[in-house]
Coordinates of C-alpha atoms in Angstrom, one line a residue:
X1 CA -61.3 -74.6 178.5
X2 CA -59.4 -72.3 180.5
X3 CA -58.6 -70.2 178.0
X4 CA -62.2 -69.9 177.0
X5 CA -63.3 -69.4 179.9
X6 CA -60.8 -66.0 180.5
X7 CA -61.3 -64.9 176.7
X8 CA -65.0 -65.0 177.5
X9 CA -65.1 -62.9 181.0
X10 CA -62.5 -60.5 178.7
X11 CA -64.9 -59.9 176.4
X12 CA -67.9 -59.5 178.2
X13 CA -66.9 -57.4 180.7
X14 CA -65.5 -55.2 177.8
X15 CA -68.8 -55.4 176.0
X16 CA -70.6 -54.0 179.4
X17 CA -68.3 -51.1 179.9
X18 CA -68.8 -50.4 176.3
X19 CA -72.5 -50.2 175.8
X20 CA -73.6 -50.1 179.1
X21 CA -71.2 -46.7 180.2
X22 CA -71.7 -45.8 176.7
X23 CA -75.3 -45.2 177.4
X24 CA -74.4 -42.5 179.8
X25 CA -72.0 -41.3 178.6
X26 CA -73.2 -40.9 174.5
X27 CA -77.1 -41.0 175.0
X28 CA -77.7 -40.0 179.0
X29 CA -79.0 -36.7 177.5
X30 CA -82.0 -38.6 175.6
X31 CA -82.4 -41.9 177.7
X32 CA -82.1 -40.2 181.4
X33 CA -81.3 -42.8 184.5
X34 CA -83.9 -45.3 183.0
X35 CA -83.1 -46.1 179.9
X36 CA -79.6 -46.3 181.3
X37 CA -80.5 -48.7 183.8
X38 CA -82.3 -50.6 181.4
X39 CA -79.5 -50.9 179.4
X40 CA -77.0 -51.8 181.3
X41 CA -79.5 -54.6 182.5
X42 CA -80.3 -55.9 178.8
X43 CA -76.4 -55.7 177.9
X44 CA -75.6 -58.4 181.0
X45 CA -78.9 -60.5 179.6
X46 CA -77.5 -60.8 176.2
X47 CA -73.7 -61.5 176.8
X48 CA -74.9 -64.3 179.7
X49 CA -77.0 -65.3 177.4
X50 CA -73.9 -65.6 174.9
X51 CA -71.1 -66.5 177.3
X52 CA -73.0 -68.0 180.5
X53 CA -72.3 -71.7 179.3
X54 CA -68.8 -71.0 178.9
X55 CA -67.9 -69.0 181.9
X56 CA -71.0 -67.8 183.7
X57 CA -70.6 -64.4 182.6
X58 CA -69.8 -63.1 186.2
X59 CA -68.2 -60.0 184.1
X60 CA -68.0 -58.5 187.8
X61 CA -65.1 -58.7 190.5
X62 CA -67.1 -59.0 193.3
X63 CA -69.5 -61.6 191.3
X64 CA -66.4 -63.8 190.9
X65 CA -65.2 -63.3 194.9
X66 CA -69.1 -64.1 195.4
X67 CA -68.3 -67.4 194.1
X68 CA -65.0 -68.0 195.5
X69 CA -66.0 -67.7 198.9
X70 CA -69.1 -69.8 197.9
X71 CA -66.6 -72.5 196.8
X72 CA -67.8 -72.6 192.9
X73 CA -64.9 -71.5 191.9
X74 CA -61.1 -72.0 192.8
X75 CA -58.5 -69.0 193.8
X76 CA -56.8 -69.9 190.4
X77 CA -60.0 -69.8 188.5
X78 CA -60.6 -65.9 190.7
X79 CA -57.6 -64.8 189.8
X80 CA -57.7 -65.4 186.3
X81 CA -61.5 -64.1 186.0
X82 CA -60.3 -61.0 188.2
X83 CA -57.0 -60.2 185.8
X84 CA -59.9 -60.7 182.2
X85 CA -62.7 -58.9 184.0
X86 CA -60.0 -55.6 184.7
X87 CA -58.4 -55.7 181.3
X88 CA -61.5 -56.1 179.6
X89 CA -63.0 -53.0 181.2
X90 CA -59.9 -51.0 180.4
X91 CA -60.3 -52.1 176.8
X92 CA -64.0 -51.2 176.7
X93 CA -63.5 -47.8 178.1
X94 CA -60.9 -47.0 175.5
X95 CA -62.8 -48.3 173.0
X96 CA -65.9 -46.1 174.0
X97 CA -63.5 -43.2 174.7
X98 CA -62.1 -43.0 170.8
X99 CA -66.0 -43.8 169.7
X100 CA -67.0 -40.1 172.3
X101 CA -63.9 -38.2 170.8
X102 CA -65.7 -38.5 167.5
X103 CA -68.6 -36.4 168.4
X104 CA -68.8 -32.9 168.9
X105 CA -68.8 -31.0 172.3
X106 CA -68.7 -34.2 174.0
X107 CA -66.2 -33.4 177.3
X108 CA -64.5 -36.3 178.6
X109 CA -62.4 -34.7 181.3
X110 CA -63.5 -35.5 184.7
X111 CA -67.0 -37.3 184.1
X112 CA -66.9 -40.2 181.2
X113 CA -69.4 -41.9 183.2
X114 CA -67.5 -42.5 186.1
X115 CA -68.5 -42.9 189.4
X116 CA -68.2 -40.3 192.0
X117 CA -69.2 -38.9 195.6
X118 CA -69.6 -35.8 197.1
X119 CA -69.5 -32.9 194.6
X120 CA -69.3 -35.9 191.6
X121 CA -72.4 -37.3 193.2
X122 CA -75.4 -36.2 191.1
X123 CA -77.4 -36.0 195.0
X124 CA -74.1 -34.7 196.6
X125 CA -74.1 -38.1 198.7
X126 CA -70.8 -38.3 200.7
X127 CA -68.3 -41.0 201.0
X128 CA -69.8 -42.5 203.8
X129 CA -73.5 -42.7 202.1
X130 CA -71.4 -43.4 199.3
X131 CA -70.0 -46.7 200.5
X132 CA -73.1 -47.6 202.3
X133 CA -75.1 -47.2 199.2
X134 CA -72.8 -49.1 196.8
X135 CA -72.0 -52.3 199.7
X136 CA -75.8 -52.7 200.2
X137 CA -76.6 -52.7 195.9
X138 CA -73.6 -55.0 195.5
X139 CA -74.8 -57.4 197.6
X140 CA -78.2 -57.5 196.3
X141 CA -77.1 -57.9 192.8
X142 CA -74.2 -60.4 194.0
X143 CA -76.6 -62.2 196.5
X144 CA -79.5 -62.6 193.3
X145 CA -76.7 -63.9 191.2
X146 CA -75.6 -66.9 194.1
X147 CA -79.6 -67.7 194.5
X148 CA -80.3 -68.1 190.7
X149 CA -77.1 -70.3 189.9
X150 CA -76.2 -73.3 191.4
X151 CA -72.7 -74.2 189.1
X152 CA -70.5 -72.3 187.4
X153 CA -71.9 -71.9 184.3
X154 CA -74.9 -69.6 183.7
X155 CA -77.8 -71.7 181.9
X156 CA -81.9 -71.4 181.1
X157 CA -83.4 -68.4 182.5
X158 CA -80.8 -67.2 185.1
X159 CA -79.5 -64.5 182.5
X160 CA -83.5 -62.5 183.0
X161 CA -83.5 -62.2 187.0
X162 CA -79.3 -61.4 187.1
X163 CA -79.9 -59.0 184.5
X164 CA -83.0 -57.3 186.0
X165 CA -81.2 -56.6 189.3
X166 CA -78.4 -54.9 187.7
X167 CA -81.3 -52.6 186.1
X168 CA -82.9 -52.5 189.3
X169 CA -79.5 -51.1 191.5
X170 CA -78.5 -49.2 188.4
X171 CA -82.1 -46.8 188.9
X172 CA -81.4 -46.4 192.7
X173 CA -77.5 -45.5 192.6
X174 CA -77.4 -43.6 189.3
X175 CA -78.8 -40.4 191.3
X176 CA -76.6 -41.6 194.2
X177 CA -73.1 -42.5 193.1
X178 CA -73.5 -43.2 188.8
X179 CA -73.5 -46.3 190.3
X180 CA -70.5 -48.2 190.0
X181 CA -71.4 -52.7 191.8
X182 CA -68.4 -53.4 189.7
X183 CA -65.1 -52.8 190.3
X184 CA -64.1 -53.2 186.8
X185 CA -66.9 -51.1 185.6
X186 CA -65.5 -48.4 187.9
X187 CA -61.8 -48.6 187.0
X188 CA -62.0 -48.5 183.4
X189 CA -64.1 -45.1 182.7
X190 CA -61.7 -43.5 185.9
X191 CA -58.4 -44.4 183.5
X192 CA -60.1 -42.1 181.2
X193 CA -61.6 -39.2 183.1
X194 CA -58.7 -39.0 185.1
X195 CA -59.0 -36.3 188.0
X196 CA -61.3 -36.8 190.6
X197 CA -62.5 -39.4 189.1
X198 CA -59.4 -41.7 190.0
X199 CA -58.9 -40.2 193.2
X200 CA -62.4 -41.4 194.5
X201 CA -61.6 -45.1 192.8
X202 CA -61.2 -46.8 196.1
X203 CA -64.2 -46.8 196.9
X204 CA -65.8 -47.9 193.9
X205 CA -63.9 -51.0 194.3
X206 CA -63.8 -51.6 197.8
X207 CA -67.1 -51.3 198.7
X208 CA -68.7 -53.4 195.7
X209 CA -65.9 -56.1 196.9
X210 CA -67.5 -55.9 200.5
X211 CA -70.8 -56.3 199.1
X212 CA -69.9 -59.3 197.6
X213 CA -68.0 -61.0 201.0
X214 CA -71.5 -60.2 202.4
X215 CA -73.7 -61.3 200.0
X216 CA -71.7 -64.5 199.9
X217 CA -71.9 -64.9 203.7
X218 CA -76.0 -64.8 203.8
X219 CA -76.0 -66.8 201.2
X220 CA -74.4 -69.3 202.9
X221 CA -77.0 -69.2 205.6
X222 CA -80.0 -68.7 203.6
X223 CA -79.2 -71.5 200.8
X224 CA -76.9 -73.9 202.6
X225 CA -78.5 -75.2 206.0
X226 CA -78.7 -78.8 206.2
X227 CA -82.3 -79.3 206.4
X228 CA -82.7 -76.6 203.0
X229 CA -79.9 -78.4 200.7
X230 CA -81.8 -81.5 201.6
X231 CA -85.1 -80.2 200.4
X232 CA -82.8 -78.5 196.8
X233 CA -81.5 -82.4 196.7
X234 CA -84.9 -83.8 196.6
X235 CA -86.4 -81.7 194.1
X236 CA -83.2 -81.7 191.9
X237 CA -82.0 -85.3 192.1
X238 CA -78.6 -86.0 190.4
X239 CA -79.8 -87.6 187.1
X240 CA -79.0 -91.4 186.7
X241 CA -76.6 -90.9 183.7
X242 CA -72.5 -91.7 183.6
X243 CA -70.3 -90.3 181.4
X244 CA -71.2 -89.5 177.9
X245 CA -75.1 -89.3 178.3
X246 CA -75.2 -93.1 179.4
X247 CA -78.1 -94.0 181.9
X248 CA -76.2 -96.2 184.9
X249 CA -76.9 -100.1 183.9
X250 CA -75.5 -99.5 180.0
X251 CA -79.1 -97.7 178.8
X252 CA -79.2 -94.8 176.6
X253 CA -82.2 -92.1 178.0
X254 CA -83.0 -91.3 173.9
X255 CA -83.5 -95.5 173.8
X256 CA -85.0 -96.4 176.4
X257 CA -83.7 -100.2 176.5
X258 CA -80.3 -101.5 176.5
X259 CA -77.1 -100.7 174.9
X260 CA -76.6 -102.7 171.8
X261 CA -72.8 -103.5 171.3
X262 CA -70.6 -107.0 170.8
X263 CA -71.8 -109.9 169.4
X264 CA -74.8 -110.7 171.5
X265 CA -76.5 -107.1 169.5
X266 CA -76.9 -109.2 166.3

């Protein structure tokens, strides 16, 4: 299971860099912030759709310390999830970077829809607004995340709302920072654009990872008074079933009635 788990986070977070930076960086010309916003919100829909029952798709770093300090997940779990996410998006990159070398006049140097600030910031935001900017759309995307799960795993309808946030902070900090909410989504497209590009990294990891501490602290607040978890408790009681779908008392809930077994059945 743990190897699912990590296999999964790997490839999603891959499959983000890859179609969601590709956007930018292979169609930004035609789609503009919008349609890049939208896709990078559709691309998380579909792979939590694919991969939310097996890991919850957090395909984010600050996502998965979200949840660790939330105590969802253990530091073991973290770790792991942090090591996939990172690979992942190095993978992705490179595979978008061979797939942009293949078209002509494409430049690569410098940009390869990295995230910047200052004179790499498409307002010329500096790297105090900078930080600002990407703490405060981290923790919105990071605190929607917390609200609309309440395990692990990502199930239903919580792909939709997690997905439209990331849409939603991609069309305010594209014109402000490319916007990055994702330290692995940041460090992968840097590798490649090298430059400035790697020396303004830190704070497209940093400050997403803040985001997430705080988003995980209000959280706590908002979601986890006493009087609140009692109200979640009542409207989503434990269901009376033991292990392997058996109601509590030897009834099946597809039966209705007892369990037939032993001698007695006949």
């Amino acid at each position: 299971m743990e190897t699912r788990t990590v296999v999964a986070e790997f490839i999603g977070t891959a499959m983000l860099v890859l179609f969601g930076v590709g956007s930018l960086v292979l169609a930004g010309d035609y789609i503009n912030a919008l349609g890049i916003s939208l896709a990078f919100g559709f691309t998380l829909i579909a792979i939590a759709f694919a991969f939310g029952r097996i890991s919850g798709c957090h395909v984010n770093p600050a996502v998965t310390l979200g949840m660790l300090l939330a105590r969802r997940i253990d530091i073991r779990m973290a770790v792991q999830y942090w090591v996939a996410q990172f690979v992942g998006a190095i993978v992705g990159a490179a595979i978008l970077f061979l797939l942009a070398n293949q078209v002509p006049r494409l430049q690569t140097a410098g940009a390869f829809g990295s995230n910047g600030y200052g004179g790499r910031s498409p307002v010329g935001m500096g790297a105090g607004g900078a930080f600002l900017a990407e703490v405060l759309l981290t923790f919105l995307l990071v605190f929607i995340y917390l609200t609309v799960t309440r395990a692990v795993p990502m199930v239903g309808a919580e792909p939709v709302p997690v997905g439209l946030a990331l849409a939603a902070v991609n069309l305010i900090g594209i014109p402000l920072t490319w916007a990055s909410v994702n330290p692995a989504r940041s460090l992968g497209p840097a590798i490649f654009a090298g430059g400035d590009a790697l020396g303004q990294l830190w704070l497209f990891i940093v400050a997403p990872l803040v985001g997430g501490v705080l988003a995980a602290v209000v959280h706590r607040f908002t979601h986890h008074h006493p009087a609140g978890r009692a109200e979640e408790d009542e409207a989503h009681p434990t269901p009376a079933t033991g292990p392997w779908g058996r109601m509590r008392g030897g009834h099946r809930p597809e039966a209705g009635g007892p369990e037939t077994k032993g001698p007695e059945a006949a």
